[in-house]
Tab-separated table of C-alpha atoms in Angstrom:
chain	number	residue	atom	x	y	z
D	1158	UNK	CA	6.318	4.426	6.649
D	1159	UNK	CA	8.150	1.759	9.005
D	1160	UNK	CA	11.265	-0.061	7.700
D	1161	UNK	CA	12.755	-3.157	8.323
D	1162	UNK	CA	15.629	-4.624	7.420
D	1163	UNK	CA	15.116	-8.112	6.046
D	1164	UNK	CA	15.973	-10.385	3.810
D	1165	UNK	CA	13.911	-10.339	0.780
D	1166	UNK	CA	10.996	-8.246	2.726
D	1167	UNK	CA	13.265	-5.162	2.539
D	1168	UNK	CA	11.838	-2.268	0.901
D	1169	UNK	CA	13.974	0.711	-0.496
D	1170	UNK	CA	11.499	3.259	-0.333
D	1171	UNK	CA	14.264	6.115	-1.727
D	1172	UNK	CA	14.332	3.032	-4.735
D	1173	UNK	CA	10.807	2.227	-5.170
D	1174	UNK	CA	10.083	6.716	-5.064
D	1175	UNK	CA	9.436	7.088	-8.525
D	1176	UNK	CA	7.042	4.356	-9.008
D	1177	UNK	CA	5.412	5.361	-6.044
D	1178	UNK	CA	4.964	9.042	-7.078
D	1179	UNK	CA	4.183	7.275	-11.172
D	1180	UNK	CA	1.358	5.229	-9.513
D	1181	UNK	CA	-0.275	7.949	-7.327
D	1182	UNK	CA	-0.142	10.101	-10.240
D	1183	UNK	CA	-2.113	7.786	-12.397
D	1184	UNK	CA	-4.589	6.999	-9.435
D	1185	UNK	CA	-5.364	10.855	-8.744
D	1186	UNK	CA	-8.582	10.833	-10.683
D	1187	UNK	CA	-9.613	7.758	-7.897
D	1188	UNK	CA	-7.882	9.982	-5.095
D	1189	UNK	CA	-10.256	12.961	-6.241
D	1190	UNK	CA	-13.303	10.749	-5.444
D	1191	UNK	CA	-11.965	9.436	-2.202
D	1192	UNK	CA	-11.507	13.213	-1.425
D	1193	UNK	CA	-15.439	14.540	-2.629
D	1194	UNK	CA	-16.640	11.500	-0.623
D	1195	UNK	CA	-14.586	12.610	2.370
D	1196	UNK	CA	-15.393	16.178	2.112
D	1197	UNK	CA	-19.219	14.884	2.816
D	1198	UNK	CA	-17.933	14.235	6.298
D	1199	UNK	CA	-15.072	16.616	7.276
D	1200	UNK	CA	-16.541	19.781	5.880
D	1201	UNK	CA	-13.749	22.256	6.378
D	1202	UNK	CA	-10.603	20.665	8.377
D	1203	UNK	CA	-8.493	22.851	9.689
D	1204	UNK	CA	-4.738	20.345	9.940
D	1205	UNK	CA	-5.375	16.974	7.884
D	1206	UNK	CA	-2.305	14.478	8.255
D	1207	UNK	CA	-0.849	12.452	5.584
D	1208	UNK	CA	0.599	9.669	7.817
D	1209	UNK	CA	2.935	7.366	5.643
D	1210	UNK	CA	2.343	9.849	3.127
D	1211	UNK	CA	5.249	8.854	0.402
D	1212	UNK	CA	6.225	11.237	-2.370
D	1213	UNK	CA	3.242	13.881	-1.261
D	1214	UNK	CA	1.282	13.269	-4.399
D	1215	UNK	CA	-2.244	12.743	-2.981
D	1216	UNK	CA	-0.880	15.375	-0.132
D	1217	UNK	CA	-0.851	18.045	-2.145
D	1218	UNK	CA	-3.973	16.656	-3.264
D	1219	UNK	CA	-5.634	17.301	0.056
D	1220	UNK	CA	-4.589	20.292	-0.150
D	1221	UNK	CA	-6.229	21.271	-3.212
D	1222	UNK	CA	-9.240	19.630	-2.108
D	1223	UNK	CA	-9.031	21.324	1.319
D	1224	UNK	CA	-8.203	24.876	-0.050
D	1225	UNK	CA	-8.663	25.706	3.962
D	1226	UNK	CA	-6.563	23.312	5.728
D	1227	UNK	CA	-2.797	22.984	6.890
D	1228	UNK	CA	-1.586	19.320	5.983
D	1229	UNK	CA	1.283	17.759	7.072
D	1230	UNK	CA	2.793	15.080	5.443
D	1231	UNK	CA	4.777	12.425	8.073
D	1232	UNK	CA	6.781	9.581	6.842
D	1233	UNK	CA	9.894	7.533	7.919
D	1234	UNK	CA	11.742	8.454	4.529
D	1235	UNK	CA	13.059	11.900	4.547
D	1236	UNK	CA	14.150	11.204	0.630
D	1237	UNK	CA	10.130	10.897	0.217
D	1238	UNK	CA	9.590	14.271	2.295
D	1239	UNK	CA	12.010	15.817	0.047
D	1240	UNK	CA	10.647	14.896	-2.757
D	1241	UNK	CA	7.287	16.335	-0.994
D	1242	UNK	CA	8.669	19.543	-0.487
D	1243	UNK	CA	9.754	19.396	-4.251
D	1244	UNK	CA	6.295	18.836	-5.462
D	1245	UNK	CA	5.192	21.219	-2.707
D	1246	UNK	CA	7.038	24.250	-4.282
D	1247	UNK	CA	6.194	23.414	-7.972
D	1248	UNK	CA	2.402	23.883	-6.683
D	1249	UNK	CA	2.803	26.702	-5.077
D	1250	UNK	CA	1.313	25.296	-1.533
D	1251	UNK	CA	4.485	25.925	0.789
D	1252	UNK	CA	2.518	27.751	3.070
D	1253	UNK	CA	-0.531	25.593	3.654
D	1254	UNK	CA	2.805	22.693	4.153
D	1255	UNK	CA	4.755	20.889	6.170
D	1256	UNK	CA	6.553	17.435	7.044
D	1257	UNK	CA	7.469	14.872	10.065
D	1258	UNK	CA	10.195	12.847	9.151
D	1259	UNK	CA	10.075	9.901	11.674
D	1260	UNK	CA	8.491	6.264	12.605
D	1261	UNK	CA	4.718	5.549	13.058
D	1262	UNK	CA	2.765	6.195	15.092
D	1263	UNK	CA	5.492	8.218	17.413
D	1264	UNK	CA	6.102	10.741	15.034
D	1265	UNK	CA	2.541	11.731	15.100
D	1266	UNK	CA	3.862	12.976	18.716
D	1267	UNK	CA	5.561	16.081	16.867
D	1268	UNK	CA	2.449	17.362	15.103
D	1269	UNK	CA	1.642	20.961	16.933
D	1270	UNK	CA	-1.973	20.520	17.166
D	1271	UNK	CA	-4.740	17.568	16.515
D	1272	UNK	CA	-5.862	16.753	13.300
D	1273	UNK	CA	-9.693	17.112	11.703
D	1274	UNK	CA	-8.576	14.964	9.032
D	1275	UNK	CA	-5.859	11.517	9.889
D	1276	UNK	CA	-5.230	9.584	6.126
D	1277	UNK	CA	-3.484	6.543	6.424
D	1278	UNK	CA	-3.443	4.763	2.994
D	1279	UNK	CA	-1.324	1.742	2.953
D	1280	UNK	CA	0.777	2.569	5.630
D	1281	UNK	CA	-0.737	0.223	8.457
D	1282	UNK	CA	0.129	-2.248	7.185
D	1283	UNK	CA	3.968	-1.475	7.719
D	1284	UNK	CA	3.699	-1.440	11.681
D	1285	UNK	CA	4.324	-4.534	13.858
D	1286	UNK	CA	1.001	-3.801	15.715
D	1287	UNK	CA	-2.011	-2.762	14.040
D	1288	UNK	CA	-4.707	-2.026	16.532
D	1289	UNK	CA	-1.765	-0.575	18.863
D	1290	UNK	CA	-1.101	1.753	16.015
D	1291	UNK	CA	-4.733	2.681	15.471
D	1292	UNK	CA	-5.277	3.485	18.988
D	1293	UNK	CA	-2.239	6.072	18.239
D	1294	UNK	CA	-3.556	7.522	15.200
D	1295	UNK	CA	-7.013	8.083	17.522
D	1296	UNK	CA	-5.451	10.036	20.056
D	1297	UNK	CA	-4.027	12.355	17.276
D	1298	UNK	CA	-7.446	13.399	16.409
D	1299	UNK	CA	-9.438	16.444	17.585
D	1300	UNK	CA	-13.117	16.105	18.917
D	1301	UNK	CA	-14.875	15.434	15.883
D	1302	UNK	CA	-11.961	14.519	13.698
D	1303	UNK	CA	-12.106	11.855	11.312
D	1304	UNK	CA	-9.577	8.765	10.428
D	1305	UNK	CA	-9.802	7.467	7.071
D	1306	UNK	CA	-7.642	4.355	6.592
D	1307	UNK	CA	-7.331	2.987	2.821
D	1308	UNK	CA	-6.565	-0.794	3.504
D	1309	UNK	CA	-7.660	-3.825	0.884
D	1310	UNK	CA	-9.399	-3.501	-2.048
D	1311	UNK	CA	-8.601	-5.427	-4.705
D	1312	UNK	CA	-5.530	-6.722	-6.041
D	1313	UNK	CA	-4.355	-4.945	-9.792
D	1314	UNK	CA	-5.048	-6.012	-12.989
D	1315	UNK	CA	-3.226	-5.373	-16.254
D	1316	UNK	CA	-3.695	-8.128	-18.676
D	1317	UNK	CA	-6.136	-10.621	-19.417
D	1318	UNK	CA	-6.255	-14.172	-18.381
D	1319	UNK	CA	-4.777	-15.691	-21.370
D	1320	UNK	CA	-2.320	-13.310	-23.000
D	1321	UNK	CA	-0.721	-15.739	-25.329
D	1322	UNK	CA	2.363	-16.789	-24.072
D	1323	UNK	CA	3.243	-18.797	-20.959
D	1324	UNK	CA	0.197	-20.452	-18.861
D	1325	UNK	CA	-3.067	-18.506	-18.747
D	1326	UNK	CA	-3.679	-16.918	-15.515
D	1327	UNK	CA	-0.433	-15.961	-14.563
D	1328	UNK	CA	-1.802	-12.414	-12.922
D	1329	UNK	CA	-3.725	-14.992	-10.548
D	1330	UNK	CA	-0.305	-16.763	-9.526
D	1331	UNK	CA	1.822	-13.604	-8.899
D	1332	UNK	CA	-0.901	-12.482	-6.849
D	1333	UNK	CA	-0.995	-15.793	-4.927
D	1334	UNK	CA	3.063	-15.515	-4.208
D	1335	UNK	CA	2.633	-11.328	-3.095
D	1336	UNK	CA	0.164	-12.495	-0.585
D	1337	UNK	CA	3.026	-14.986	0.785
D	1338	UNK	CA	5.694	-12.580	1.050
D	1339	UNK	CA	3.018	-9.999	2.312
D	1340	UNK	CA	3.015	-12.197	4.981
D	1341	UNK	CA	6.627	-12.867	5.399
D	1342	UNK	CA	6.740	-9.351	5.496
D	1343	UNK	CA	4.088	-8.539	8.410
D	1344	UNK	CA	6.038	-11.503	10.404
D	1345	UNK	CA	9.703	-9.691	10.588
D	1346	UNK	CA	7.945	-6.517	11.351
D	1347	UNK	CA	9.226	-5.625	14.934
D	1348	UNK	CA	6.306	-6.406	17.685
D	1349	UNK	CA	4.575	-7.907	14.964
D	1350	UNK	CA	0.816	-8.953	16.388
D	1351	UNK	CA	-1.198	-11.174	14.234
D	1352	UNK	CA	-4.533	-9.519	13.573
D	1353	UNK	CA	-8.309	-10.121	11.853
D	1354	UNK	CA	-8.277	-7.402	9.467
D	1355	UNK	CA	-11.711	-6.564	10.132
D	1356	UNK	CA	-10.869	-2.626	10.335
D	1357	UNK	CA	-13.911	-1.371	11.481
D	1358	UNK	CA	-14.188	-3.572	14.051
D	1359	UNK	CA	-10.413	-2.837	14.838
D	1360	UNK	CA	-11.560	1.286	14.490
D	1361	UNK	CA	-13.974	0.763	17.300
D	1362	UNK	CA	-11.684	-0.743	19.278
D	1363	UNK	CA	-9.228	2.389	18.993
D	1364	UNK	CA	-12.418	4.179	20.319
D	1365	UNK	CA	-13.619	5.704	17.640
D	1366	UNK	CA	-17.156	5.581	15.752
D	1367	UNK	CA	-16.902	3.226	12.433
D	1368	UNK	CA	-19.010	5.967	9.856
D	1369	UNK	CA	-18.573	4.592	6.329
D	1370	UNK	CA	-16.838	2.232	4.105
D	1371	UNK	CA	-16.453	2.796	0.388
D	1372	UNK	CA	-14.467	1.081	-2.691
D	1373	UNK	CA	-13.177	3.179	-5.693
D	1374	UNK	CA	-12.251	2.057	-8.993
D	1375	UNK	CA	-9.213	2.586	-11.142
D	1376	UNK	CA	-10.722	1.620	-14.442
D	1377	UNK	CA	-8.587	2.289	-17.861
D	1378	UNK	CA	-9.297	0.640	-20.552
D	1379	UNK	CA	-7.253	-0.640	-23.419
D	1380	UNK	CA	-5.335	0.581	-25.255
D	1381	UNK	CA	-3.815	3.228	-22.378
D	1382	UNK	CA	-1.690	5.839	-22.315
D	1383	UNK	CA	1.964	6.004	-22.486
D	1384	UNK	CA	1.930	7.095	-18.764
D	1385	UNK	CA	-0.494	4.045	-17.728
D	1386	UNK	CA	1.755	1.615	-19.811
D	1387	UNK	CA	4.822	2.874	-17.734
D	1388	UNK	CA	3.026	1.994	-14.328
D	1389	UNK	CA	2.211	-1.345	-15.657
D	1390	UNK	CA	5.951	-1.987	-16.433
D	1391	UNK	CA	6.955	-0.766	-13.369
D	1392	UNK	CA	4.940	-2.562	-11.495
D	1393	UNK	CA	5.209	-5.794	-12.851
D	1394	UNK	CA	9.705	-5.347	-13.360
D	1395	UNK	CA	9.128	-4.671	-8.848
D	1396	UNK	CA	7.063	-7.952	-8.618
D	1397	UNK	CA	9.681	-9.721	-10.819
D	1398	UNK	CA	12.586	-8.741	-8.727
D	1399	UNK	CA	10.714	-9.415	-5.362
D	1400	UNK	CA	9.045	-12.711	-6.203
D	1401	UNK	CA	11.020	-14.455	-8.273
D	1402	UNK	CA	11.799	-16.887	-5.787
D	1403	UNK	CA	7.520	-18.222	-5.583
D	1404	UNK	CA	7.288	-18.578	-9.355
D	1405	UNK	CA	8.235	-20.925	-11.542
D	1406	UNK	CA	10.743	-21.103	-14.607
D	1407	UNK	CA	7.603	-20.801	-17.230
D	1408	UNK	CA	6.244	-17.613	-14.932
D	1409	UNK	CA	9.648	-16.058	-14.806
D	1410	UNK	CA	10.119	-16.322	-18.333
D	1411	UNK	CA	6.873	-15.357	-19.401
D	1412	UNK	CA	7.704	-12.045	-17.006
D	1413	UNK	CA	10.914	-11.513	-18.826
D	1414	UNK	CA	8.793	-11.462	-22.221
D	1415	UNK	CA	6.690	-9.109	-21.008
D	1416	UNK	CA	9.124	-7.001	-19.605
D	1417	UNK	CA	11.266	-6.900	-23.142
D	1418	UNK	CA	10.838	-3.841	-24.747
D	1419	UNK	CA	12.309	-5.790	-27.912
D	1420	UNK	CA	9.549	-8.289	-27.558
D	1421	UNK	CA	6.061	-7.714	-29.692
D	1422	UNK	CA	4.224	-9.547	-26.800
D	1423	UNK	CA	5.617	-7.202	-23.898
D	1424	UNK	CA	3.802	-5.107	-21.946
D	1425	UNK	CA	5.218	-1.871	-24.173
D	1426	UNK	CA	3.909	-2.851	-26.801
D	1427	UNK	CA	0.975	-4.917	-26.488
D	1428	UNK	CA	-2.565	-3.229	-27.447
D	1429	UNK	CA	-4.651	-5.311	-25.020
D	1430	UNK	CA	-2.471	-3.799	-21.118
D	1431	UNK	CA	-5.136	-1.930	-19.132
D	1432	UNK	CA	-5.073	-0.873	-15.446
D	1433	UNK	CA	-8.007	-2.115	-12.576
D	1434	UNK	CA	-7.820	-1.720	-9.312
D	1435	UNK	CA	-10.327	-1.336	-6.115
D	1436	UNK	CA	-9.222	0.862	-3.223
D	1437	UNK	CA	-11.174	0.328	-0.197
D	1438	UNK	CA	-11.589	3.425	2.169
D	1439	UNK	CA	-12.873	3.131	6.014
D	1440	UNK	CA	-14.023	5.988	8.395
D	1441	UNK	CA	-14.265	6.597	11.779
D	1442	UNK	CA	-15.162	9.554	13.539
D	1443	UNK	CA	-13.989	10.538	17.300
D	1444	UNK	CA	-16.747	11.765	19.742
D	1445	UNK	CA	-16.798	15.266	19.824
């Protein structure tokens, strides 16, 4: 994934690693879906890529999924690949594995041969210039290949509208201050470009052939599991420290009550936490 170095924008991936590798643990059943739905269109890859690929949780998902392919798993944090590798070993995949360390797209100049299979989820979105970037990813494809970019969906929901303390709606206002420093974010990205995020038009303009769009659901219902709670705090203690600045005193304190594990109304505790969330997946296929 790209880094930048900016003010509040900042992200400490090495940090934010276990609640990265916490969430895509909890979202594997989702991942599994994106993957059957995938395998209707690349059949049997030979090299699928895992560009921005993070921990290497849905990684060495692909390569359960793909019991066939090689897939290599690039990313600008090498305390992410290592924690790839880690997961790697433990699964006994090693030799169906390997990793880039280095920036998007240029790192995708190291990979020995083209890929049937590109996956870029949520990792677009962390270069200056989109389309540029998608043009890159393109040319990294073999005749025939497939890109599947996971961009949008639907922002996450844990609670319900009125949870008792504070002002109702408060998922509704954090959600209206990430967008703001989402785009604070985009704008200190070096050669950042300004872009309609209408990715399949943006696919066919890297060349390729837009061939499906799909949304998955995350849907667990109250009351969750331990491991679901956890995600929930985490989530919600990263969007404390990173917004804290866009919401008010009432917000911020009704935040801190949630995030109490003293507190009868916090998220630990509470019967009525759940986790929803809509992943949206686009393809595009390369001329053969």
């Amino acid at each position: 994934m790209a880094h930048h170095h900016d003010d509040h924008t900042d992200i400490d991936w090495a940090v934010m690693a276990p609640l990265l590798e916490a969430q895509a643990e909890l979202f594997t059943p989702l991942y599994e879906r994106v993957m059957a739905w995938l395998a209707e269109e690349v059949s049997a890859p030979g090299l699928v890529v895992d560009t921005g690929s993070g921990p290497g949780v849905v990684s060495c998902l692909f390569a359960e999924a793909f019991p066939g392919a090689r897939v290599v798993a690039v990313d600008g944090s090498e305390p992410l690949l290592e924690r790839a590798r880690a997961r790697v070993a433990r699964l006994g995949l090693a030799d169906r594995f390997a990793t880039i360390a280095g920036e998007l797209p240029h790192a995708l100049g190291h990979l020995d041969y083209p890929a049937d299979l590109l996956w870029a989820s949520n990792s677009l979105h962390h270069l200056g210039d989109q389309r540029a970037a998608l043009a890159a990813f393109a040319e990294r494809l073999a005749p025939g290949g497939t890109l599947a970019l996971l961009e949008g969906g639907l922002p996450a929901r844990f609670l319900p509208r009125d949870i008792g303390i504070g002002r109702p709606g408060l998922q509704a206002r954090i959600d209206a201050v990430e967008t703001e420093w989402f785009a604070q974010m985009r704008e200190s990205l070096p050669g950042a470009v300004t872009e309609t995020e209408d990715w399949p038009a943006l696919l066919t303009a890297a060349g390729l052939k837009h061939s499906g769009t799909r949304s998955f659901l995350l849907d667990l219902p109250a009351p969750v599991t331990d491991r679901a709670r956890a995600y929930v705090a985490g989530s919600l203690t990263r969007l404390r420290d990173a917004l804290t600045d866009g919401l008010d005193a009432e917000d911020r304190a009704t935040l801190d009550r949630l995030l109490d594990p003293e507190d009868e109304a916090s998220v630990h505790r509470r019967r009525d936490v759940f986790v929803l969330k809509a992943h949206t997946v686009y393809t595009a296929v390369r001329a053969s």
